[in-house]
Amino acid sequence: MNTEMLPIILWVLIIIVSWFIIRKILKSLSDRINNSELYNADMLNVLEEIRDELKELNKKNSDR
């Protein structure tokens, strides 16, 4: 009976291992996408701050 169940057990193990590998790959891709979005948001904030500072400097120079 054990030899009859062995192929079924092996297929179940292969499916479980495949599931964990695919899940890990998808989680890694998701993390990369999220990190990229956070980086873009941070970069946008920095550029907005630089723009505001340049506007202030331009106002100060034009007032002189």
PDB file of N, CA and C in Angstrom:
ATOM      1  N   MET A   1       0.821  -1.201   0.000  1.00  0.00           N
ATOM      2  CA  MET A   1       0.000   0.000   0.000  1.00  0.00           C
ATOM      3  C   MET A   1       0.864   1.263   0.000  1.00  0.00           C
ATOM      4  N   ASN A   2       1.988   1.213   0.667  1.00  0.00           N
ATOM      5  CA  ASN A   2       2.874   2.377   0.689  1.00  0.00           C
ATOM      6  C   ASN A   2       3.407   2.706  -0.693  1.00  0.00           C
ATOM      7  N   THR A   3       3.715   1.691  -1.475  1.00  0.00           N
ATOM      8  CA  THR A   3       4.238   1.947  -2.822  1.00  0.00           C
ATOM      9  C   THR A   3       3.171   2.516  -3.745  1.00  0.00           C
ATOM     10  N   GLU A   4       1.914   2.226  -3.478  1.00  0.00           N
ATOM     11  CA  GLU A   4       0.830   2.792  -4.281  1.00  0.00           C
ATOM     12  C   GLU A   4       0.592   4.259  -3.939  1.00  0.00           C
ATOM     13  N   MET A   5       0.824   4.615  -2.700  1.00  0.00           N
ATOM     14  CA  MET A   5       0.573   5.995  -2.260  1.00  0.00           C
ATOM     15  C   MET A   5       1.769   6.905  -2.526  1.00  0.00           C
ATOM     16  N   LEU A   6       2.926   6.336  -2.784  1.00  0.00           N
ATOM     17  CA  LEU A   6       4.139   7.119  -2.977  1.00  0.00           C
ATOM     18  C   LEU A   6       4.028   8.147  -4.106  1.00  0.00           C
ATOM     19  N   PRO A   7       3.521   7.813  -5.283  1.00  0.00           N
ATOM     20  CA  PRO A   7       3.391   8.840  -6.340  1.00  0.00           C
ATOM     21  C   PRO A   7       2.462   9.993  -5.931  1.00  0.00           C
ATOM     22  N   ILE A   8       1.394   9.682  -5.240  1.00  0.00           N
ATOM     23  CA  ILE A   8       0.465  10.729  -4.798  1.00  0.00           C
ATOM     24  C   ILE A   8       1.155  11.650  -3.797  1.00  0.00           C
ATOM     25  N   ILE A   9       1.876  11.062  -2.869  1.00  0.00           N
ATOM     26  CA  ILE A   9       2.591  11.860  -1.859  1.00  0.00           C
ATOM     27  C   ILE A   9       3.651  12.728  -2.531  1.00  0.00           C
ATOM     28  N   LEU A  10       4.360  12.175  -3.496  1.00  0.00           N
ATOM     29  CA  LEU A  10       5.376  12.953  -4.213  1.00  0.00           C
ATOM     30  C   LEU A  10       4.752  14.120  -4.972  1.00  0.00           C
ATOM     31  N   TRP A  11       3.621  13.888  -5.638  1.00  0.00           N
ATOM     32  CA  TRP A  11       2.945  14.968  -6.370  1.00  0.00           C
ATOM     33  C   TRP A  11       2.485  16.068  -5.420  1.00  0.00           C
ATOM     34  N   VAL A  12       1.968  15.667  -4.270  1.00  0.00           N
ATOM     35  CA  VAL A  12       1.532  16.664  -3.282  1.00  0.00           C
ATOM     36  C   VAL A  12       2.731  17.481  -2.811  1.00  0.00           C
ATOM     37  N   LEU A  13       3.845  16.824  -2.546  1.00  0.00           N
ATOM     38  CA  LEU A  13       5.053  17.541  -2.123  1.00  0.00           C
ATOM     39  C   LEU A  13       5.553  18.483  -3.213  1.00  0.00           C
ATOM     40  N   ILE A  14       5.519  18.020  -4.463  1.00  0.00           N
ATOM     41  CA  ILE A  14       5.954  18.879  -5.568  1.00  0.00           C
ATOM     42  C   ILE A  14       5.050  20.106  -5.681  1.00  0.00           C
ATOM     43  N   ILE A  15       3.760  19.917  -5.545  1.00  0.00           N
ATOM     44  CA  ILE A  15       2.819  21.039  -5.616  1.00  0.00           C
ATOM     45  C   ILE A  15       3.062  22.019  -4.474  1.00  0.00           C
ATOM     46  N   ILE A  16       3.280  21.507  -3.268  1.00  0.00           N
ATOM     47  CA  ILE A  16       3.516  22.380  -2.109  1.00  0.00           C
ATOM     48  C   ILE A  16       4.815  23.161  -2.282  1.00  0.00           C
ATOM     49  N   VAL A  17       5.881  22.484  -2.701  1.00  0.00           N
ATOM     50  CA  VAL A  17       7.163  23.170  -2.903  1.00  0.00           C
ATOM     51  C   VAL A  17       7.036  24.219  -4.008  1.00  0.00           C
ATOM     52  N   SER A  18       6.354  23.870  -5.084  1.00  0.00           N
ATOM     53  CA  SER A  18       6.154  24.828  -6.177  1.00  0.00           C
ATOM     54  C   SER A  18       5.369  26.044  -5.698  1.00  0.00           C
ATOM     55  N   TRP A  19       4.361  25.810  -4.896  1.00  0.00           N
ATOM     56  CA  TRP A  19       3.543  26.903  -4.358  1.00  0.00           C
ATOM     57  C   TRP A  19       4.403  27.866  -3.546  1.00  0.00           C
ATOM     58  N   PHE A  20       5.265  27.320  -2.671  1.00  0.00           N
ATOM     59  CA  PHE A  20       6.110  28.193  -1.855  1.00  0.00           C
ATOM     60  C   PHE A  20       7.120  28.958  -2.700  1.00  0.00           C
ATOM     61  N   ILE A  21       7.665  28.314  -3.726  1.00  0.00           N
ATOM     62  CA  ILE A  21       8.635  28.999  -4.594  1.00  0.00           C
ATOM     63  C   ILE A  21       7.955  30.125  -5.373  1.00  0.00           C
ATOM     64  N   ILE A  22       6.799  29.834  -5.958  1.00  0.00           N
ATOM     65  CA  ILE A  22       6.069  30.866  -6.713  1.00  0.00           C
ATOM     66  C   ILE A  22       5.657  32.005  -5.787  1.00  0.00           C
ATOM     67  N   ARG A  23       5.205  31.660  -4.594  1.00  0.00           N
ATOM     68  CA  ARG A  23       4.791  32.685  -3.626  1.00  0.00           C
ATOM     69  C   ARG A  23       5.969  33.580  -3.243  1.00  0.00           C
ATOM     70  N   LYS A  24       7.139  32.975  -3.033  1.00  0.00           N
ATOM     71  CA  LYS A  24       8.316  33.758  -2.668  1.00  0.00           C
ATOM     72  C   LYS A  24       8.730  34.689  -3.801  1.00  0.00           C
ATOM     73  N   ILE A  25       8.679  34.203  -5.041  1.00  0.00           N
ATOM     74  CA  ILE A  25       9.027  35.029  -6.195  1.00  0.00           C
ATOM     75  C   ILE A  25       8.056  36.204  -6.321  1.00  0.00           C
ATOM     76  N   LEU A  26       6.768  35.939  -6.189  1.00  0.00           N
ATOM     77  CA  LEU A  26       5.777  37.015  -6.296  1.00  0.00           C
ATOM     78  C   LEU A  26       5.925  38.032  -5.172  1.00  0.00           C
ATOM     79  N   LYS A  27       6.238  37.575  -3.967  1.00  0.00           N
ATOM     80  CA  LYS A  27       6.439  38.503  -2.847  1.00  0.00           C
ATOM     81  C   LYS A  27       7.660  39.375  -3.096  1.00  0.00           C
ATOM     82  N   SER A  28       8.710  38.785  -3.647  1.00  0.00           N
ATOM     83  CA  SER A  28       9.909  39.552  -3.962  1.00  0.00           C
ATOM     84  C   SER A  28       9.608  40.631  -5.008  1.00  0.00           C
ATOM     85  N   LEU A  29       8.861  40.264  -6.042  1.00  0.00           N
ATOM     86  CA  LEU A  29       8.479  41.253  -7.058  1.00  0.00           C
ATOM     87  C   LEU A  29       7.616  42.355  -6.465  1.00  0.00           C
ATOM     88  N   SER A  30       6.695  41.972  -5.603  1.00  0.00           N
ATOM     89  CA  SER A  30       5.823  42.953  -4.961  1.00  0.00           C
ATOM     90  C   SER A  30       6.638  43.924  -4.108  1.00  0.00           C
ATOM     91  N   ASP A  31       7.608  43.393  -3.362  1.00  0.00           N
ATOM     92  CA  ASP A  31       8.451  44.255  -2.537  1.00  0.00           C
ATOM     93  C   ASP A  31       9.260  45.223  -3.394  1.00  0.00           C
ATOM     94  N   ARG A  32       9.770  44.729  -4.515  1.00  0.00           N
ATOM     95  CA  ARG A  32      10.526  45.620  -5.405  1.00  0.00           C
ATOM     96  C   ARG A  32       9.649  46.733  -5.955  1.00  0.00           C
ATOM     97  N   ILE A  33       8.436  46.398  -6.333  1.00  0.00           N
ATOM     98  CA  ILE A  33       7.516  47.412  -6.859  1.00  0.00           C
ATOM     99  C   ILE A  33       7.187  48.429  -5.786  1.00  0.00           C
ATOM    100  N   ASN A  34       6.906  47.959  -4.578  1.00  0.00           N
ATOM    101  CA  ASN A  34       6.586  48.876  -3.478  1.00  0.00           C
ATOM    102  C   ASN A  34       7.767  49.772  -3.142  1.00  0.00           C
ATOM    103  N   ASN A  35       8.983  49.217  -3.115  1.00  0.00           N
ATOM    104  CA  ASN A  35      10.163  50.024  -2.837  1.00  0.00           C
ATOM    105  C   ASN A  35      10.377  51.060  -3.924  1.00  0.00           C
ATOM    106  N   SER A  36      10.106  50.691  -5.151  1.00  0.00           N
ATOM    107  CA  SER A  36      10.249  51.628  -6.258  1.00  0.00           C
ATOM    108  C   SER A  36       9.256  52.780  -6.119  1.00  0.00           C
ATOM    109  N   GLU A  37       8.023  52.458  -5.739  1.00  0.00           N
ATOM    110  CA  GLU A  37       7.019  53.506  -5.548  1.00  0.00           C
ATOM    111  C   GLU A  37       7.399  54.428  -4.404  1.00  0.00           C
ATOM    112  N   LEU A  38       7.922  53.863  -3.308  1.00  0.00           N
ATOM    113  CA  LEU A  38       8.361  54.691  -2.187  1.00  0.00           C
ATOM    114  C   LEU A  38       9.524  55.584  -2.592  1.00  0.00           C
ATOM    115  N   TYR A  39      10.470  55.036  -3.356  1.00  0.00           N
ATOM    116  CA  TYR A  39      11.601  55.820  -3.823  1.00  0.00           C
ATOM    117  C   TYR A  39      11.127  56.971  -4.700  1.00  0.00           C
ATOM    118  N   ASN A  40      10.180  56.692  -5.585  1.00  0.00           N
ATOM    119  CA  ASN A  40       9.657  57.746  -6.462  1.00  0.00           C
ATOM    120  C   ASN A  40       8.956  58.830  -5.654  1.00  0.00           C
ATOM    121  N   ALA A  41       8.192  58.436  -4.638  1.00  0.00           N
ATOM    122  CA  ALA A  41       7.497  59.416  -3.803  1.00  0.00           C
ATOM    123  C   ALA A  41       8.510  60.265  -3.042  1.00  0.00           C
ATOM    124  N   ASP A  42       9.548  59.638  -2.488  1.00  0.00           N
ATOM    125  CA  ASP A  42      10.581  60.392  -1.772  1.00  0.00           C
ATOM    126  C   ASP A  42      11.310  61.348  -2.704  1.00  0.00           C
ATOM    127  N   MET A  43      11.628  60.869  -3.894  1.00  0.00           N
ATOM    128  CA  MET A  43      12.329  61.716  -4.853  1.00  0.00           C
ATOM    129  C   MET A  43      11.463  62.912  -5.254  1.00  0.00           C
ATOM    130  N   LEU A  44      10.167  62.690  -5.412  1.00  0.00           N
ATOM    131  CA  LEU A  44       9.264  63.783  -5.754  1.00  0.00           C
ATOM    132  C   LEU A  44       9.230  64.821  -4.634  1.00  0.00           C
ATOM    133  N   ASN A  45       9.197  64.364  -3.384  1.00  0.00           N
ATOM    134  CA  ASN A  45       9.212  65.301  -2.251  1.00  0.00           C
ATOM    135  C   ASN A  45      10.495  66.120  -2.234  1.00  0.00           C
ATOM    136  N   VAL A  46      11.628  65.477  -2.470  1.00  0.00           N
ATOM    137  CA  VAL A  46      12.901  66.201  -2.487  1.00  0.00           C
ATOM    138  C   VAL A  46      12.912  67.229  -3.613  1.00  0.00           C
ATOM    139  N   LEU A  47      12.439  66.843  -4.781  1.00  0.00           N
ATOM    140  CA  LEU A  47      12.417  67.786  -5.903  1.00  0.00           C
ATOM    141  C   LEU A  47      11.478  68.959  -5.640  1.00  0.00           C
ATOM    142  N   GLU A  48      10.365  68.708  -4.975  1.00  0.00           N
ATOM    143  CA  GLU A  48       9.455  69.802  -4.626  1.00  0.00           C
ATOM    144  C   GLU A  48      10.095  70.754  -3.637  1.00  0.00           C
ATOM    145  N   GLU A  49      10.836  70.212  -2.669  1.00  0.00           N
ATOM    146  CA  GLU A  49      11.531  71.077  -1.711  1.00  0.00           C
ATOM    147  C   GLU A  49      12.591  71.920  -2.413  1.00  0.00           C
ATOM    148  N   ILE A  50      13.326  71.316  -3.328  1.00  0.00           N
ATOM    149  CA  ILE A  50      14.337  72.063  -4.077  1.00  0.00           C
ATOM    150  C   ILE A  50      13.681  73.158  -4.906  1.00  0.00           C
ATOM    151  N   ARG A  51      12.551  72.838  -5.534  1.00  0.00           N
ATOM    152  CA  ARG A  51      11.831  73.841  -6.327  1.00  0.00           C
ATOM    153  C   ARG A  51      11.397  75.017  -5.456  1.00  0.00           C
ATOM    154  N   ASP A  52      10.857  74.706  -4.270  1.00  0.00           N
ATOM    155  CA  ASP A  52      10.414  75.773  -3.366  1.00  0.00           C
ATOM    156  C   ASP A  52      11.584  76.654  -2.921  1.00  0.00           C
ATOM    157  N   GLU A  53      12.708  76.017  -2.611  1.00  0.00           N
ATOM    158  CA  GLU A  53      13.881  76.798  -2.200  1.00  0.00           C
ATOM    159  C   GLU A  53      14.382  77.671  -3.341  1.00  0.00           C
ATOM    160  N   LEU A  54      14.358  77.133  -4.565  1.00  0.00           N
ATOM    161  CA  LEU A  54      14.788  77.940  -5.709  1.00  0.00           C
ATOM    162  C   LEU A  54      13.840  79.113  -5.953  1.00  0.00           C
ATOM    163  N   LYS A  55      12.558  78.910  -5.733  1.00  0.00           N
ATOM    164  CA  LYS A  55      11.601  80.012  -5.877  1.00  0.00           C
ATOM    165  C   LYS A  55      11.891  81.101  -4.865  1.00  0.00           C
ATOM    166  N   GLU A  56      12.186  80.686  -3.617  1.00  0.00           N
ATOM    167  CA  GLU A  56      12.498  81.678  -2.578  1.00  0.00           C
ATOM    168  C   GLU A  56      13.773  82.442  -2.928  1.00  0.00           C
ATOM    169  N   LEU A  57      14.789  81.732  -3.376  1.00  0.00           N
ATOM    170  CA  LEU A  57      16.036  82.401  -3.754  1.00  0.00           C
ATOM    171  C   LEU A  57      15.807  83.352  -4.924  1.00  0.00           C
ATOM    172  N   ASN A  58      14.983  82.954  -5.861  1.00  0.00           N
ATOM    173  CA  ASN A  58      14.688  83.803  -7.007  1.00  0.00           C
ATOM    174  C   ASN A  58      13.955  85.070  -6.559  1.00  0.00           C
ATOM    175  N   LYS A  59      13.027  84.932  -5.615  1.00  0.00           N
ATOM    176  CA  LYS A  59      12.315  86.109  -5.089  1.00  0.00           C
ATOM    177  C   LYS A  59      13.272  87.045  -4.387  1.00  0.00           C
ATOM    178  N   LYS A  60      14.175  86.487  -3.571  1.00  0.00           N
ATOM    179  CA  LYS A  60      15.138  87.313  -2.847  1.00  0.00           C
ATOM    180  C   LYS A  60      16.052  88.047  -3.814  1.00  0.00           C
ATOM    181  N   ASN A  61      16.480  87.389  -4.878  1.00  0.00           N
ATOM    182  CA  ASN A  61      17.374  88.026  -5.850  1.00  0.00           C
ATOM    183  C   ASN A  61      16.642  89.076  -6.669  1.00  0.00           C
ATOM    184  N   SER A  62      15.373  88.845  -6.940  1.00  0.00           N
ATOM    185  CA  SER A  62      14.640  89.830  -7.739  1.00  0.00           C
ATOM    186  C   SER A  62      14.251  91.051  -6.894  1.00  0.00           C
ATOM    187  N   ASP A  63      14.175  90.905  -5.567  1.00  0.00           N
ATOM    188  CA  ASP A  63      13.860  92.032  -4.690  1.00  0.00           C
ATOM    189  C   ASP A  63      15.024  92.989  -4.555  1.00  0.00           C
ATOM    190  N   ARG A  64      16.220  92.551  -4.768  1.00  0.00           N
ATOM    191  CA  ARG A  64      17.405  93.404  -4.595  1.00  0.00           C
ATOM    192  C   ARG A  64      17.532  94.393  -5.660  1.00  0.00           C
TER     193      ARG A  64
END
